[in-house]
Amino acid sequence: MWVGTRRQFNGLIIGGIAMMITKNFSSNEMMCHCGCGDADMDEDFMKQLQGIREEMNRPLKISSAVRCEKHNMKVSSTGKNGPHVHRKAADIVISGADALRLIDVARKHGISGVGISQRGEHAKRFVHIDTLSGDDGHPRPTVWTY
Ligand SMILES: [Zn+2]
């Protein structure tokens, strides 16, 4: 689905297009941060993420979703087999009561992996959610902290 977007920079309205994967999540926000342009998320995961977004009834800011192998090697100890490489994971910037509610809602929607980063500045705190299974080479269900 393609939708028009309008952004305002210093009084100028700039029109553009964004590719929406689901109603609330665009390929831009799911894209690998290395610059490779890869935004190819797992379809089932995106349906679950959209369901979580609707039940939360608030915007969910994604800080990391797709990671190509190369990028994951750089930023994660999970290397070539990390949850983000499987395209079934998202890190959501959220803290406090909302973070706890996200974990509850995510579990209801079939999330099998929860990583919790809740130290330091609230603006940088996040919750990782994924839908991996033992078949992906990761023990699930599980929870961890960073
Ligand atoms: Zn990449």
Coordinates of N, CA, C and O and ligand atoms in Angstrom, one line a residue:
M1 N 0.8 -1.2 0.0 CA 0.0 0.0 0.0 C 0.9 1.2 0.0 O 1.8 1.4 0.8
W2 N 0.6 2.2 -0.9 CA 1.4 3.4 -1.0 C 0.5 4.6 -0.5 O -0.6 4.7 -0.9
V3 N 1.1 5.4 0.4 CA 0.3 6.5 0.8 C 1.2 7.8 0.7 O 2.4 7.7 0.7
G4 N 0.5 8.9 0.5 CA 1.2 10.2 0.4 C 1.6 10.6 1.8 O 0.9 10.4 2.8
T5 N 2.7 11.3 2.0 CA 3.1 11.9 3.3 C 3.4 13.3 3.0 O 3.9 13.7 2.0
R6 N 3.2 14.1 4.0 CA 3.6 15.5 3.9 C 4.3 15.9 5.2 O 3.9 15.6 6.3
R7 N 5.5 16.5 5.0 CA 6.3 16.9 6.2 C 6.6 18.4 6.1 O 6.7 18.9 5.0
Q8 N 6.7 19.0 7.2 CA 7.0 20.4 7.2 C 8.4 20.7 7.7 O 8.8 20.3 8.8
F9 N 9.3 21.3 6.8 CA 10.6 21.7 7.3 C 10.8 23.2 7.1 O 10.7 23.7 6.0
N10 N 11.0 23.9 8.2 CA 11.2 25.3 8.1 C 10.1 26.0 7.3 O 10.4 26.9 6.4
G11 N 8.9 25.6 7.5 CA 7.8 26.3 6.8 C 7.5 25.8 5.4 O 6.5 26.2 4.8
L12 N 8.4 24.9 4.9 CA 8.1 24.3 3.5 C 7.4 23.0 3.7 O 7.8 22.2 4.5
I13 N 6.4 22.8 2.9 CA 5.7 21.5 2.9 C 6.4 20.6 1.9 O 6.5 21.0 0.7
I14 N 6.9 19.5 2.3 CA 7.5 18.6 1.4 C 6.7 17.4 1.3 O 6.3 16.7 2.3
G15 N 6.3 17.1 0.1 CA 5.4 15.9 -0.2 C 6.3 14.7 -0.5 O 7.4 14.9 -1.2
G16 N 5.9 13.5 -0.1 CA 6.7 12.3 -0.5 C 5.8 11.1 -0.5 O 4.6 11.2 -0.2
I17 N 6.3 10.0 -0.7 CA 5.5 8.7 -0.6 C 6.2 7.8 0.3 O 7.5 7.8 0.4
A18 N 5.5 7.1 1.1 CA 6.0 6.1 2.0 C 5.3 4.8 1.7 O 4.1 4.7 1.5
M19 N 6.1 3.7 1.7 CA 5.5 2.4 1.5 C 5.1 1.9 2.9 O 5.9 1.7 3.8
M20 N 3.7 1.6 3.0 CA 3.2 1.1 4.3 C 3.2 -0.4 4.2 O 2.7 -1.0 3.2
I21 N 3.7 -1.1 5.2 CA 3.7 -2.6 5.3 C 2.4 -3.0 5.9 O 1.7 -3.9 5.4
T22 N 2.0 -2.3 6.9 CA 0.7 -2.5 7.5 C 0.1 -1.1 7.7 O 0.7 -0.1 7.3
K23 N -1.1 -1.0 8.3 CA -1.8 0.3 8.5 C -0.9 1.3 9.2 O -0.8 2.5 8.8
N24 N -0.1 0.9 10.2 CA 0.6 1.9 11.0 C 2.1 1.8 10.9 O 2.8 2.6 11.5
F25 N 2.7 0.8 10.1 CA 4.1 0.7 10.0 C 4.6 0.8 8.6 O 4.1 0.0 7.7
S26 N 5.6 1.7 8.3 CA 6.1 1.9 7.0 C 7.4 1.1 6.8 O 8.1 0.7 7.8
S27 N 7.8 0.8 5.6 CA 9.0 0.1 5.3 C 10.2 1.0 5.8 O 11.2 0.5 6.3
N28 N 10.0 2.3 5.7 CA 11.1 3.2 6.2 C 11.5 2.9 7.7 O 12.6 2.9 8.1
E29 N 10.5 2.8 8.5 CA 10.8 2.6 9.9 C 11.2 1.2 10.3 O 11.8 1.0 11.3
M30 N 11.0 0.2 9.4 CA 11.4 -1.1 9.6 C 12.8 -1.4 9.0 O 13.4 -2.4 9.2
M31 N 13.3 -0.5 8.2 CA 14.5 -0.7 7.4 C 15.8 -0.8 8.2 O 16.0 -0.2 9.2
C32 N 16.7 -1.7 7.7 CA 18.0 -1.9 8.3 C 18.8 -0.5 8.4 O 18.7 0.3 7.4
H33 N 19.5 -0.3 9.5 CA 20.1 1.0 9.7 C 21.5 1.2 9.0 O 22.1 2.2 9.1
C34 N 21.9 0.1 8.4 CA 23.3 0.2 7.8 C 23.3 1.0 6.5 O 24.4 1.3 6.0
G35 N 22.1 1.2 5.9 CA 22.0 1.9 4.6 C 21.8 1.0 3.4 O 21.7 1.4 2.3
C36 N 21.7 -0.3 3.7 CA 21.5 -1.3 2.6 C 20.1 -1.2 2.0 O 19.9 -1.8 0.9
G37 N 19.2 -0.6 2.7 CA 17.8 -0.5 2.2 C 16.9 -1.7 2.4 O 15.8 -1.7 2.0
D38 N 17.4 -2.7 3.1 CA 16.6 -3.9 3.3 C 15.5 -3.6 4.4 O 15.8 -3.2 5.5
A39 N 14.2 -3.8 4.0 CA 13.1 -3.6 4.9 C 12.2 -4.8 4.8 O 11.0 -4.7 5.1
D40 N 12.7 -5.9 4.5 CA 11.9 -7.1 4.2 C 11.5 -7.9 5.5 O 12.2 -8.8 5.8
M41 N 10.4 -7.5 6.1 CA 10.0 -8.1 7.4 C 9.2 -9.4 7.1 O 8.6 -9.5 6.1
D42 N 9.2 -10.2 8.1 CA 8.4 -11.4 8.1 C 6.9 -11.0 8.1 O 6.5 -10.2 8.9
E43 N 6.1 -11.5 7.2 CA 4.7 -11.1 7.1 C 3.9 -11.4 8.4 O 3.1 -10.6 8.8
D44 N 4.0 -12.6 8.9 CA 3.3 -12.9 10.1 C 3.7 -12.0 11.3 O 2.8 -11.6 12.0
F45 N 5.0 -11.8 11.4 CA 5.4 -10.9 12.5 C 4.7 -9.5 12.4 O 4.3 -8.9 13.3
M46 N 4.7 -9.0 11.1 CA 4.1 -7.7 10.9 C 2.6 -7.7 11.3 O 2.1 -6.7 11.8
K47 N 1.9 -8.8 11.0 CA 0.5 -8.8 11.4 C 0.4 -8.8 12.9 O -0.5 -8.1 13.4
Q48 N 1.2 -9.5 13.6 CA 1.2 -9.5 15.0 C 1.5 -8.2 15.6 O 0.9 -7.7 16.5
L49 N 2.6 -7.5 15.0 CA 3.0 -6.2 15.5 C 1.8 -5.2 15.3 O 1.5 -4.4 16.2
Q50 N 1.1 -5.3 14.2 CA 0.0 -4.4 13.9 C -1.1 -4.6 14.9 O -1.7 -3.7 15.5
G51 N -1.4 -5.9 15.2 CA -2.4 -6.3 16.3 C -2.0 -5.7 17.6 O -2.9 -5.2 18.4
I52 N -0.7 -5.8 18.0 CA -0.2 -5.2 19.2 C -0.4 -3.7 19.2 O -0.9 -3.1 20.2
R53 N -0.1 -3.1 18.1 CA -0.3 -1.6 18.0 C -1.7 -1.2 18.2 O -2.0 -0.2 18.9
E54 N -2.7 -2.0 17.7 CA -4.1 -1.6 17.8 C -4.6 -1.8 19.2 O -5.3 -1.0 19.7
E55 N -4.1 -2.9 19.8 CA -4.6 -3.1 21.2 C -3.9 -2.1 22.2 O -4.6 -1.7 23.1
M56 N -2.7 -1.7 21.9 CA -2.0 -0.7 22.7 C -2.7 0.7 22.5 O -2.7 1.5 23.4
N57 N -3.3 0.9 21.3 CA -4.0 2.1 21.0 C -3.1 3.3 21.2 O -3.5 4.4 21.7
R58 N -1.8 3.2 20.8 CA -0.9 4.3 20.9 C 0.2 4.1 19.9 O 0.5 2.9 19.6
P59 N 0.9 5.1 19.3 CA 2.0 4.9 18.4 C 3.1 4.1 19.0 O 3.4 4.3 20.2
L60 N 3.7 3.2 18.3 CA 4.9 2.5 18.8 C 6.1 2.9 17.9 O 6.1 2.7 16.7
K61 N 7.0 3.5 18.6 CA 8.2 4.0 17.9 C 9.3 2.8 17.8 O 9.7 2.3 18.8
I62 N 9.6 2.5 16.6 CA 10.5 1.4 16.3 C 12.0 1.9 16.3 O 12.3 2.8 15.5
S63 N 12.9 1.4 17.1 CA 14.3 1.8 17.0 C 15.1 0.9 16.2 O 16.2 1.2 15.7
S64 N 14.7 -0.4 16.0 CA 15.4 -1.3 15.2 C 14.5 -2.5 14.8 O 13.7 -3.0 15.7
A65 N 14.5 -2.8 13.5 CA 13.6 -4.0 13.1 C 14.5 -4.9 12.2 O 15.3 -5.6 12.7
V66 N 14.4 -4.7 10.9 CA 15.3 -5.5 10.0 C 16.8 -5.2 10.2 O 17.1 -4.0 10.3
R67 N 17.6 -6.2 10.3 CA 19.0 -6.1 10.2 C 19.6 -7.1 9.3 O 19.3 -8.3 9.4
C68 N 20.3 -6.6 8.3 CA 21.0 -7.6 7.4 C 22.1 -8.3 8.3 O 22.5 -7.8 9.3
E69 N 22.6 -9.4 7.8 CA 23.6 -10.2 8.5 C 24.8 -9.3 8.9 O 25.3 -9.3 10.0
K70 N 25.3 -8.5 7.9 CA 26.5 -7.7 8.1 C 26.3 -6.7 9.2 O 27.1 -6.5 10.1
H71 N 25.1 -6.1 9.2 CA 24.8 -5.0 10.3 C 24.7 -5.7 11.6 O 25.2 -5.2 12.6
N72 N 24.0 -6.9 11.7 CA 23.8 -7.5 13.0 C 25.1 -8.0 13.6 O 25.3 -8.0 14.8
M73 N 26.0 -8.4 12.7 CA 27.4 -8.8 13.1 C 28.0 -7.6 13.9 O 28.8 -7.8 14.8
K74 N 27.7 -6.4 13.4 CA 28.4 -5.2 14.0 C 27.8 -4.8 15.3 O 28.5 -4.4 16.2
V75 N 26.4 -5.0 15.4 CA 25.7 -4.4 16.6 C 25.2 -5.4 17.6 O 24.8 -5.0 18.7
S76 N 25.3 -6.7 17.3 CA 24.8 -7.7 18.2 C 25.7 -8.9 18.4 O 26.3 -9.3 17.4
S77 N 25.7 -9.4 19.6 CA 26.4 -10.7 19.9 C 25.8 -11.9 19.2 O 26.4 -12.9 19.1
T78 N 24.6 -11.7 18.7 CA 23.9 -12.9 18.0 C 24.4 -13.1 16.6 O 24.0 -14.1 16.0
G79 N 25.2 -12.2 16.1 CA 25.8 -12.5 14.8 C 24.9 -12.7 13.6 O 23.9 -12.0 13.5
K80 N 25.2 -13.7 12.8 CA 24.4 -13.9 11.6 C 23.0 -14.6 11.9 O 22.2 -14.7 11.0
N81 N 22.8 -15.0 13.1 CA 21.6 -15.8 13.4 C 20.7 -15.0 14.4 O 19.8 -15.6 15.0
G82 N 20.8 -13.7 14.5 CA 20.0 -13.0 15.4 C 18.6 -12.8 15.1 O 18.2 -13.0 13.9
P83 N 17.7 -12.6 16.0 CA 16.3 -12.4 15.8 C 16.0 -11.3 14.7 O 15.1 -11.5 13.9
H84 N 16.8 -10.2 14.7 CA 16.5 -9.2 13.7 C 16.9 -9.6 12.3 O 16.3 -9.2 11.3
V85 N 17.9 -10.6 12.2 CA 18.2 -11.1 10.9 C 17.1 -12.0 10.4 O 16.9 -12.1 9.2
H86 N 16.4 -12.7 11.3 CA 15.2 -13.5 10.9 C 14.0 -12.6 10.5 O 13.0 -13.2 10.1
R87 N 14.1 -11.3 10.7 CA 13.0 -10.4 10.3 C 11.8 -10.6 11.1 O 10.7 -10.3 10.7
K88 N 12.0 -11.2 12.3 CA 10.8 -11.4 13.2 C 11.0 -10.7 14.5 O 10.7 -11.3 15.6
A89 N 11.6 -9.5 14.5 CA 11.9 -8.8 15.8 C 11.8 -7.3 15.6 O 12.0 -6.8 14.5
A90 N 11.4 -6.6 16.7 CA 11.4 -5.2 16.7 C 11.8 -4.7 18.1 O 11.3 -5.3 19.1
D91 N 12.6 -3.6 18.1 CA 12.8 -2.9 19.3 C 11.9 -1.7 19.4 O 11.9 -0.9 18.4
I92 N 11.2 -1.6 20.5 CA 10.2 -0.5 20.6 C 10.6 0.4 21.7 O 10.8 0.0 22.9
V93 N 10.7 1.7 21.4 CA 11.1 2.7 22.4 C 9.9 2.9 23.3 O 8.9 3.5 22.9
I94 N 10.0 2.5 24.6 CA 8.9 2.6 25.5 C 9.4 2.3 26.9 O 10.5 1.7 27.1
S95 N 8.8 2.9 27.9 CA 9.3 2.7 29.3 C 8.1 2.8 30.3 O 7.0 3.1 30.0
G96 N 8.5 2.4 31.5 CA 7.5 2.5 32.6 C 6.3 1.7 32.5 O 6.3 0.5 32.0
A97 N 5.1 2.2 32.9 CA 3.9 1.5 32.8 C 3.5 1.0 31.4 O 3.0 -0.1 31.2
D98 N 3.8 1.9 30.4 CA 3.5 1.5 29.0 C 4.4 0.3 28.6 O 3.9 -0.6 27.8
A99 N 5.6 0.2 29.1 CA 6.5 -0.9 28.7 C 5.9 -2.2 29.3 O 5.9 -3.3 28.6
L100 N 5.4 -2.2 30.5 CA 4.8 -3.4 31.1 C 3.6 -3.8 30.4 O 3.4 -5.0 30.1
R101 N 2.8 -2.8 30.0 CA 1.5 -3.1 29.3 C 1.9 -3.7 27.9 O 1.3 -4.6 27.5
L102 N 2.9 -3.2 27.3 CA 3.4 -3.7 26.0 C 3.7 -5.2 26.1 O 3.4 -6.0 25.3
I103 N 4.4 -5.6 27.2 CA 4.8 -7.0 27.4 C 3.6 -7.8 27.5 O 3.5 -8.9 26.9
D104 N 2.6 -7.4 28.3 CA 1.4 -8.1 28.5 C 0.7 -8.4 27.2 O 0.3 -9.5 26.8
V105 N 0.5 -7.3 26.4 CA -0.2 -7.3 25.2 C 0.5 -8.2 24.2 O -0.1 -9.0 23.5
A106 N 1.9 -8.0 24.1 CA 2.7 -8.8 23.1 C 2.6 -10.3 23.4 O 2.5 -11.0 22.4
R107 N 2.6 -10.7 24.6 CA 2.5 -12.1 24.9 C 1.1 -12.6 24.4 O 1.1 -13.7 23.9
K108 N 0.0 -11.9 24.6 CA -1.3 -12.3 24.1 C -1.3 -12.5 22.6 O -2.0 -13.3 22.1
H109 N -0.4 -11.7 21.9 CA -0.4 -11.8 20.4 C 0.7 -12.7 19.9 O 1.1 -12.7 18.8
G110 N 1.2 -13.6 20.8 CA 2.1 -14.7 20.3 C 3.6 -14.4 20.3 O 4.4 -15.1 19.8
I111 N 3.9 -13.2 20.9 CA 5.4 -12.9 21.0 C 6.1 -13.9 21.9 O 5.6 -14.2 23.0
S112 N 7.2 -14.5 21.5 CA 7.9 -15.6 22.2 C 9.2 -15.1 22.9 O 9.7 -15.8 23.8
G113 N 9.7 -14.0 22.4 CA 11.0 -13.5 23.0 C 10.8 -12.0 23.4 O 10.3 -11.2 22.6
V114 N 11.2 -11.7 24.7 CA 11.1 -10.4 25.2 C 12.4 -10.0 25.8 O 12.9 -10.7 26.7
G115 N 13.0 -8.9 25.3 CA 14.3 -8.4 25.8 C 14.0 -7.0 26.4 O 13.3 -6.2 25.8
I116 N 14.4 -6.8 27.6 CA 14.1 -5.6 28.4 C 15.3 -4.7 28.6 O 16.3 -5.1 29.2
S117 N 15.2 -3.5 28.1 CA 16.3 -2.5 28.4 C 15.6 -1.3 29.0 O 15.0 -0.5 28.3
Q118 N 15.7 -1.2 30.3 CA 14.9 -0.2 31.1 C 15.8 0.6 32.1 O 15.4 0.9 33.2
R119 N 17.1 0.8 31.7 CA 17.9 1.6 32.5 C 18.2 3.0 31.8 O 18.2 3.0 30.6
G120 N 18.6 4.0 32.6 CA 19.1 5.2 32.1 C 17.9 6.1 31.6 O 16.8 5.9 32.0
E121 N 18.2 7.0 30.6 CA 17.3 7.9 30.1 C 16.0 7.2 29.6 O 16.1 6.3 28.8
H122 N 14.8 7.7 29.9 CA 13.6 7.1 29.5 C 13.5 7.1 28.0 O 12.9 6.2 27.4
A123 N 14.0 8.2 27.3 CA 13.9 8.3 25.9 C 14.6 7.2 25.2 O 14.4 7.0 23.9
K124 N 15.6 6.5 25.9 CA 16.4 5.5 25.2 C 16.0 4.1 25.7 O 16.6 3.1 25.2
R125 N 15.0 4.0 26.6 CA 14.6 2.7 27.1 C 13.8 2.0 26.0 O 13.0 2.6 25.3
F126 N 13.9 0.7 25.9 CA 13.1 0.0 24.9 C 12.8 -1.4 25.4 O 13.3 -2.0 26.3
V127 N 11.8 -2.0 24.6 CA 11.5 -3.5 24.8 C 11.6 -4.1 23.4 O 11.1 -3.6 22.5
H128 N 12.4 -5.2 23.4 CA 12.6 -6.0 22.2 C 11.5 -7.1 22.2 O 11.3 -7.7 23.2
I129 N 10.8 -7.2 21.1 CA 9.8 -8.4 21.0 C 10.2 -9.2 19.7 O 10.6 -8.6 18.7
D130 N 10.0 -10.5 19.8 CA 10.2 -11.3 18.6 C 9.3 -12.5 18.6 O 8.7 -12.8 19.7
T131 N 9.3 -13.2 17.5 CA 8.4 -14.4 17.4 C 9.2 -15.6 16.9 O 8.8 -16.5 16.2
L132 N 10.5 -15.7 17.4 CA 11.3 -16.8 17.0 C 10.8 -18.1 17.7 O 10.0 -18.0 18.6
S133 N 11.3 -19.2 17.2 CA 11.0 -20.5 17.8 C 12.3 -21.3 17.9 O 13.3 -20.9 17.3
G134 N 12.2 -22.5 18.5 CA 13.4 -23.3 18.6 C 13.9 -23.7 17.2 O 15.1 -23.8 17.0
D135 N 13.0 -23.7 16.2 CA 13.4 -24.0 14.8 C 14.4 -23.0 14.2 O 15.1 -23.2 13.3
D136 N 14.3 -21.8 14.8 CA 15.2 -20.7 14.3 C 16.5 -20.7 15.0 O 17.4 -19.8 14.8
G137 N 16.7 -21.7 15.9 CA 18.0 -21.8 16.6 C 18.1 -21.0 17.8 O 19.2 -20.7 18.3
H138 N 16.9 -20.6 18.3 CA 16.9 -19.8 19.6 C 15.9 -20.4 20.5 O 14.8 -20.7 20.1
P139 N 16.3 -20.7 21.8 CA 15.3 -21.2 22.7 C 14.2 -20.2 23.0 O 14.5 -19.1 23.2
R140 N 13.0 -20.7 22.9 CA 11.8 -19.8 23.1 C 10.7 -20.6 23.8 O 10.7 -21.8 23.5
P141 N 9.9 -20.0 24.7 CA 9.8 -18.6 25.0 C 10.9 -18.3 26.0 O 11.4 -19.1 26.7
T142 N 11.3 -17.0 26.0 CA 12.3 -16.5 26.9 C 12.2 -15.0 27.1 O 11.6 -14.3 26.4
V143 N 12.9 -14.6 28.2 CA 13.0 -13.2 28.5 C 14.4 -12.9 28.9 O 15.1 -13.8 29.4
W144 N 14.9 -11.7 28.5 CA 16.3 -11.3 28.9 C 16.4 -9.8 29.2 O 15.5 -9.1 28.8
T145 N 17.5 -9.4 29.8 CA 17.7 -8.0 30.0 C 19.0 -7.6 29.2 O 19.8 -8.5 28.9
Y146 N 19.2 -6.4 28.9 CA 20.4 -5.9 28.3 C 21.4 -5.3 29.3 O 21.0 -4.8 30.3
Ligands
ZN1 ZN 21.9 -3.7 6.3

